mmCIF file of C-alpha atoms in Angstrom:
data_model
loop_
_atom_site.group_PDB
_atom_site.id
_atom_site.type_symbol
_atom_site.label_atom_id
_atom_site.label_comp_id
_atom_site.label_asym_id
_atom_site.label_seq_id
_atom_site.Cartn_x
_atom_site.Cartn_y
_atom_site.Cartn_z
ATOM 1 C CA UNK A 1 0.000 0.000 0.000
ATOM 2 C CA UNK A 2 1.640 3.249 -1.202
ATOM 3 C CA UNK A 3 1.548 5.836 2.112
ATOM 4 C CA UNK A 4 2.056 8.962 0.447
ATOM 5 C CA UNK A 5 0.650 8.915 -3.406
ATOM 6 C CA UNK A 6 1.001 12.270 -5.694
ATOM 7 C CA UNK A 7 -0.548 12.263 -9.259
ATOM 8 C CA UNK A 8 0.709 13.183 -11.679
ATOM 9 C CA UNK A 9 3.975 11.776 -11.376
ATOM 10 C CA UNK A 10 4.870 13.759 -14.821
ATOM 11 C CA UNK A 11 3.870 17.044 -15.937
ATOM 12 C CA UNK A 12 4.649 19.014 -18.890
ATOM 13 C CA UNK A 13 3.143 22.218 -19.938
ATOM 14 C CA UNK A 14 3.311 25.380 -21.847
ATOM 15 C CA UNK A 15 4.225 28.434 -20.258
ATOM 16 C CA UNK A 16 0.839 30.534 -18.898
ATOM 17 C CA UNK A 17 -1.134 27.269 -18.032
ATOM 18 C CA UNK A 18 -2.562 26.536 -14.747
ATOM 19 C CA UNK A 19 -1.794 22.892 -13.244
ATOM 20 C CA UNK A 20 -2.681 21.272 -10.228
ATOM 21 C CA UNK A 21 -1.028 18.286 -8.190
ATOM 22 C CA UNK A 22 -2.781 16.255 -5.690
ATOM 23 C CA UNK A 23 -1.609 14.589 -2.487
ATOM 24 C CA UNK A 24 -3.244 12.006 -0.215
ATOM 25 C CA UNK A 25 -1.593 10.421 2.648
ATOM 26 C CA UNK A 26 -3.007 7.161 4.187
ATOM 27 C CA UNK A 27 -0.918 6.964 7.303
ATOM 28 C CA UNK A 28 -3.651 8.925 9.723
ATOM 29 C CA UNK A 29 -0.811 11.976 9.852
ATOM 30 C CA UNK A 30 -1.502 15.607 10.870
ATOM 31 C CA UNK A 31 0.574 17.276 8.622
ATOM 32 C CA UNK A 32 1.621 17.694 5.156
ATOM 33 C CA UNK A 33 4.130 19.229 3.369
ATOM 34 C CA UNK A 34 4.360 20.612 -0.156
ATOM 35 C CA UNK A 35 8.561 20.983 -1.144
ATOM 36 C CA UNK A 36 10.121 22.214 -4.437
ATOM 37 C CA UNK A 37 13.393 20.673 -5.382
ATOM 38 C CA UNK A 38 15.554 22.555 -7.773
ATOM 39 C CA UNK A 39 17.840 21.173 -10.502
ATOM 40 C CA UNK A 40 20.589 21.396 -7.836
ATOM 41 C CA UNK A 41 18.500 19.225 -5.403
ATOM 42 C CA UNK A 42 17.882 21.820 -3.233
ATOM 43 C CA UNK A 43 14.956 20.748 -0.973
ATOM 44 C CA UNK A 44 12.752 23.753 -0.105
ATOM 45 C CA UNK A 45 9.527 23.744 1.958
ATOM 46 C CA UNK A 46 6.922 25.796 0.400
ATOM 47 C CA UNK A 47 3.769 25.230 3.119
ATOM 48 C CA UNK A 48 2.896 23.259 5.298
ATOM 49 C CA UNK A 49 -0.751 22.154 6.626
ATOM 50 C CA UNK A 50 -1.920 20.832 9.912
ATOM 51 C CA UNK A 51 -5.155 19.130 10.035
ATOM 52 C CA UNK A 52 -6.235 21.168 7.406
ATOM 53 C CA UNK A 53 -4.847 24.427 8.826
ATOM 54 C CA UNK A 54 -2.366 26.130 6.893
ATOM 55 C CA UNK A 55 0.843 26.762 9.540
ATOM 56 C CA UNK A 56 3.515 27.375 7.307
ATOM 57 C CA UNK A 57 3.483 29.826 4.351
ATOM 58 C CA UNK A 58 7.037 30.343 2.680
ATOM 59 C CA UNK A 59 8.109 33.124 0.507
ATOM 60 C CA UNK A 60 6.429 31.629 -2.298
ATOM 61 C CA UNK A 61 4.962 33.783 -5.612
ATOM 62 C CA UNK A 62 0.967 33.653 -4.932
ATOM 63 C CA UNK A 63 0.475 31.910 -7.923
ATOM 64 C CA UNK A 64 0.852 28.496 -5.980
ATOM 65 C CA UNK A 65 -2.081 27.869 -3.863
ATOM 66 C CA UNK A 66 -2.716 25.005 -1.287
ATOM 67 C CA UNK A 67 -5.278 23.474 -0.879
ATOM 68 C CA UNK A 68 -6.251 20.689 1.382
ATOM 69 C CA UNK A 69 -9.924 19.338 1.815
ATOM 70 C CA UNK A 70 -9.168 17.042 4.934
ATOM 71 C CA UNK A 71 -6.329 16.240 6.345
ATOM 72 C CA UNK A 72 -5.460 13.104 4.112
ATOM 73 C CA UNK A 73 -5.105 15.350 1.295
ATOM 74 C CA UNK A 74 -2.790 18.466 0.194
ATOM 75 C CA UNK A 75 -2.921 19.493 -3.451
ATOM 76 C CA UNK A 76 -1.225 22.125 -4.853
ATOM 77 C CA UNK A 77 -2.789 24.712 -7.689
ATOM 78 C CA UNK A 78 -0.127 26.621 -9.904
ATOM 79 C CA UNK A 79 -1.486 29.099 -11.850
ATOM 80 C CA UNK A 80 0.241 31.627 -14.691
ATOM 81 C CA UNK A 81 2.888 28.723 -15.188
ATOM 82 C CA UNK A 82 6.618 30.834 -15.267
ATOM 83 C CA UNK A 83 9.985 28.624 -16.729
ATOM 84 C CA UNK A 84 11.574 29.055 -13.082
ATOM 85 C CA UNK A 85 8.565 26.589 -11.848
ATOM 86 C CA UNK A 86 10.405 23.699 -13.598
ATOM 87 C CA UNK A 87 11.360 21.488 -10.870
ATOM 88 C CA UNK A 88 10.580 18.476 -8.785
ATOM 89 C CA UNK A 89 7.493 18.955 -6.354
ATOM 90 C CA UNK A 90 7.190 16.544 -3.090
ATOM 91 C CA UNK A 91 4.619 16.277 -0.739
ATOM 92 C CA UNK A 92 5.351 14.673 2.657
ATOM 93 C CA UNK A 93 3.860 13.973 5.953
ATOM 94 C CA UNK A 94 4.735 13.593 9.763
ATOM 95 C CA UNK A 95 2.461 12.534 12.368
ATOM 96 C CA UNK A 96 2.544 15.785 14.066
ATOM 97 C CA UNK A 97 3.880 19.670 12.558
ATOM 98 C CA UNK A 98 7.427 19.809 12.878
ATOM 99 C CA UNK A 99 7.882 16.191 12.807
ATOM 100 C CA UNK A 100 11.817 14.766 12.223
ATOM 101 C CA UNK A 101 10.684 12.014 10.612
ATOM 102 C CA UNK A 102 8.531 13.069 6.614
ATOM 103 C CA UNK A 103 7.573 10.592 4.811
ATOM 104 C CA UNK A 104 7.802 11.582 0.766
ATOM 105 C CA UNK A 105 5.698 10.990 -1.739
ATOM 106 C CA UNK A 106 7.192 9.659 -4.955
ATOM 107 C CA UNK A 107 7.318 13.604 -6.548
ATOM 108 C CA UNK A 108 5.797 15.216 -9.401
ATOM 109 C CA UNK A 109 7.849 16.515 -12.149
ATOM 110 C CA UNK A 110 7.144 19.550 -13.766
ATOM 111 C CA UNK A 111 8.471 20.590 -16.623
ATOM 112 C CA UNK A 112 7.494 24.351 -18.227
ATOM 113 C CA UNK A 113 7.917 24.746 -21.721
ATOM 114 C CA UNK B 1 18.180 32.326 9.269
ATOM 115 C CA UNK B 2 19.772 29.315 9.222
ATOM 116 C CA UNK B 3 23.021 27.398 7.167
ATOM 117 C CA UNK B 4 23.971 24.036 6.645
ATOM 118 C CA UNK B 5 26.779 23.072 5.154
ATOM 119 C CA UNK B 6 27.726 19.537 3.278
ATOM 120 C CA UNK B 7 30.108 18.283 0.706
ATOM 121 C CA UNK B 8 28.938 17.889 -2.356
ATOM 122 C CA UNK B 9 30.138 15.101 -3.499
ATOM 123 C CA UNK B 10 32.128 11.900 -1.716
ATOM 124 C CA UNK B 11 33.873 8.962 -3.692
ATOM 125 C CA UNK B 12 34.195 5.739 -1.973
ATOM 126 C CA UNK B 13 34.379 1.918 -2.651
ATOM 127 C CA UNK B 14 32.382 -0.487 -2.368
ATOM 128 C CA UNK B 15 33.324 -2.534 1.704
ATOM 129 C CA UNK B 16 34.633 0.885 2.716
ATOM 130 C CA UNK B 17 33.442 3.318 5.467
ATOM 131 C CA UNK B 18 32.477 6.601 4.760
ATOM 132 C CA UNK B 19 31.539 9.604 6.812
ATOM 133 C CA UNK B 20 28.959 12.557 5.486
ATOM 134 C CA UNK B 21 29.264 15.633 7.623
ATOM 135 C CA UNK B 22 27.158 18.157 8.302
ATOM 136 C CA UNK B 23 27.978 21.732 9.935
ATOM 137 C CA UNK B 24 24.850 24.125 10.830
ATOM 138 C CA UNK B 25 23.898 27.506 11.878
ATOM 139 C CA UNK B 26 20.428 28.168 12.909
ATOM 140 C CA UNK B 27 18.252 29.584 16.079
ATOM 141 C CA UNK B 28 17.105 27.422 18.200
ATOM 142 C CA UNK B 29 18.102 24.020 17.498
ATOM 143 C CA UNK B 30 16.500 20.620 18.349
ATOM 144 C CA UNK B 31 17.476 18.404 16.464
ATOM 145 C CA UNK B 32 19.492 16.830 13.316
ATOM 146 C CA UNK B 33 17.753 14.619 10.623
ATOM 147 C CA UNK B 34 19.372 12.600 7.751
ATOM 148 C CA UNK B 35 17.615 11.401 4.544
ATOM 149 C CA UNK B 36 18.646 9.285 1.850
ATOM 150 C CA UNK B 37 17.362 10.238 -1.829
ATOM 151 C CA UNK B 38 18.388 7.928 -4.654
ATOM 152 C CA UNK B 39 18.622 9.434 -8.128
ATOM 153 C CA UNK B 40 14.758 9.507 -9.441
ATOM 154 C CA UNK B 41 13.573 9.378 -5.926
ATOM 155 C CA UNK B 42 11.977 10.319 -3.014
ATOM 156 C CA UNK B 43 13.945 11.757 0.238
ATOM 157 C CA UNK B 44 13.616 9.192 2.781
ATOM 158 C CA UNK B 45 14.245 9.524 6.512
ATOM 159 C CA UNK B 46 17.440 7.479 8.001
ATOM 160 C CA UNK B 47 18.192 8.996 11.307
ATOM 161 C CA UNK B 48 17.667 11.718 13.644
ATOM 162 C CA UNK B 49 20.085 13.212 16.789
ATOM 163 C CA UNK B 50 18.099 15.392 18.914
ATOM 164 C CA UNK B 51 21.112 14.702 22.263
ATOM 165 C CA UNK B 52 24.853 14.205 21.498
ATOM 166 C CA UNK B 53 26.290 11.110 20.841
ATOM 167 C CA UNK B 54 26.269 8.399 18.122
ATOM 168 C CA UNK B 55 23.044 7.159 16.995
ATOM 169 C CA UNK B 56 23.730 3.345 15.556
ATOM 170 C CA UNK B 57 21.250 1.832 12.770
ATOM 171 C CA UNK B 58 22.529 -0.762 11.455
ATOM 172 C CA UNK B 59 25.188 -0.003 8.767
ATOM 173 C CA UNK B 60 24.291 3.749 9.468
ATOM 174 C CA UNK B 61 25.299 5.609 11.856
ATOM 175 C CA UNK B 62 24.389 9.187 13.011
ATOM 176 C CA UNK B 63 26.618 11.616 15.732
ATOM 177 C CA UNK B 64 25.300 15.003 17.023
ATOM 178 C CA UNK B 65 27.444 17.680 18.868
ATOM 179 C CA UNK B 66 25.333 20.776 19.461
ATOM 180 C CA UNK B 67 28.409 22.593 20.693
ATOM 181 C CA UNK B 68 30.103 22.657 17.692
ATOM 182 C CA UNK B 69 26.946 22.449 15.634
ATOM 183 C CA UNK B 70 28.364 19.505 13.585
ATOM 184 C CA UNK B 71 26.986 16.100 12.508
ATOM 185 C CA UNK B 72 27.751 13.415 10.335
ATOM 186 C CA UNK B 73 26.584 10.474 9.116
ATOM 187 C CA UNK B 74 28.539 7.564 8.961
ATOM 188 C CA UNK B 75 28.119 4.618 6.153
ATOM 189 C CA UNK B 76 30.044 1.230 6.726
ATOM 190 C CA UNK B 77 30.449 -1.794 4.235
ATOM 191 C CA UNK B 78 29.693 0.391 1.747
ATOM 192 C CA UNK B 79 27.497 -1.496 -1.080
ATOM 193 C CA UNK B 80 26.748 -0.176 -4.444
ATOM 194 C CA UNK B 81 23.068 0.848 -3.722
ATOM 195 C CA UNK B 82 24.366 3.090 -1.332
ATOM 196 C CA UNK B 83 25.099 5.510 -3.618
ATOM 197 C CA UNK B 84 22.877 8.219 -3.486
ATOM 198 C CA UNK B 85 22.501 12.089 -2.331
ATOM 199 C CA UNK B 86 22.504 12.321 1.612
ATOM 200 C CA UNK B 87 20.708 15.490 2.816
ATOM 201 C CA UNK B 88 20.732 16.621 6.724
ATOM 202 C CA UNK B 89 17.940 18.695 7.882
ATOM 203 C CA UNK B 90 17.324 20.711 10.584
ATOM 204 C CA UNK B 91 14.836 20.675 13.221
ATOM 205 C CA UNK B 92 14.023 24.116 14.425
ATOM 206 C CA UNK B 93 12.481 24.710 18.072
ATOM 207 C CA UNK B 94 9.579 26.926 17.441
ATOM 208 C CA UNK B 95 9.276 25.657 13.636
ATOM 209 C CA UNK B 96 7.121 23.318 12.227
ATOM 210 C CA UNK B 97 9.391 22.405 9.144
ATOM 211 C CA UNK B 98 12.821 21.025 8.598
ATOM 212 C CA UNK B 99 15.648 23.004 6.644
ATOM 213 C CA UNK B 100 17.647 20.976 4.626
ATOM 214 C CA UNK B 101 21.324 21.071 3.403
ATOM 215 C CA UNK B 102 22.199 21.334 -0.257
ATOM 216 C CA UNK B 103 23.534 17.194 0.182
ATOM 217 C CA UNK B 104 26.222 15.199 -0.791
ATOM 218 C CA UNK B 105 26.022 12.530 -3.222
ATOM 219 C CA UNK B 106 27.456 9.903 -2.558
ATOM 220 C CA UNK B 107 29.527 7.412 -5.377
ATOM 221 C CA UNK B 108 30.303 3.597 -4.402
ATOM 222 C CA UNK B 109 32.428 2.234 -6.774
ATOM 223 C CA UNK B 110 33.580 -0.949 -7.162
#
């Protein structure tokens, strides 16, 4: 059984689109995570939910919007689609918020043409 | 703001021990995660020092000193699937998200 899913695993789109990625945990966790990783593998958290509460909110353009309908579920809306949003997305989750120990969903990759 | 600071990139062969390290610079520390993220991948969790001292799992191995902010992660019998990029993360008190390094991949060869 597959504890943190993301669809689409692949994603390629023109430049202007709006795309969304969804997220669902089946481990009963709290929070989820929504990361971008760069071509350089940097790993950067972009926001974070708690039981459906939004607690963290990183300097990220307001073009991406979170959204999670319970707390089994994060997706993430991009809208306006830029060439800098070509990366690796991961969602994650941790039993409680600032957990040690995320587990990673298998990433979507996003590629903006 | 916080810093952590890795290698890049580490060589080793294959029955060998290797060590990852890991220097940081943040407010408010609790605690030192590793992850493990093979090429294609997801990050996945290996280890995490919140005291000092050597944390032992298995082949890995993790060691915290909060005094001179420094960690590393230690790999022995090296095997091929080892290699990978190794990321440490921080723990924050007061956050509720982990800041990761830039990580070090790691080559096994034979």
């Amino acid at each position: 059984d597959t504890a943190v899913s993301q669809t689409p695993k692949y994603l390629v789109t023109q430049m202007g689109n709006d795309k969304s990625i969804k997220c669902e945990q089946n481990l009963g966790h709290d929070t989820m995570y929504w990361y971008k990783q760069d071509s350089k593998k940097f790993l950067k958290i972009m926001f974070s939910y708690n039981n459906k509460e939004l607690i963290i909110n990183e300097t990220v353009p307001n073009r991406f919007s979170p959204k999670s309908p319970d707390k089994a579920h994060l997706n993430l809306h991009i809208n306006s689609l830029e060439l800098g949003d070509s990366a690796v997305y991961f969602c994650a989750s941790s039993p409680l918020a600032g957990g040690n120990e995320q587990f990673f969903g298998p990433g979507t990759r996003l590629t903006v043409l | 703001g916080q810093s952590l600071e890795q290698p890049s990139e580490v060589t080793a062969v294959e029955g060998a021990i290797v060590q990852i390290n890991c220097t940081y610079q943040t407010s408010g520390f609790y605690g030192l995660s590793w992850y493990q993220q093979h090429d294609g991948g997801a990050p996945t969790f290996l280890s995490y020092n919140a005291l000092d001292g050597l944390e032992e799992t298995g082949r890995f191995s993790s060691f915290l000193s909060r005094s001179d902010s420094y960690g590393y992660l230690l790999l022995q019998e090296l095997q091929m699937k080892d290699s990978a990029s190794y990321f440490c993360a921080v723990l924050q008190t007061g956050a509720n998200n982990l800041f990761f390094g830039t990580g070090t991949r790691l080559t096994v060869i034979p």
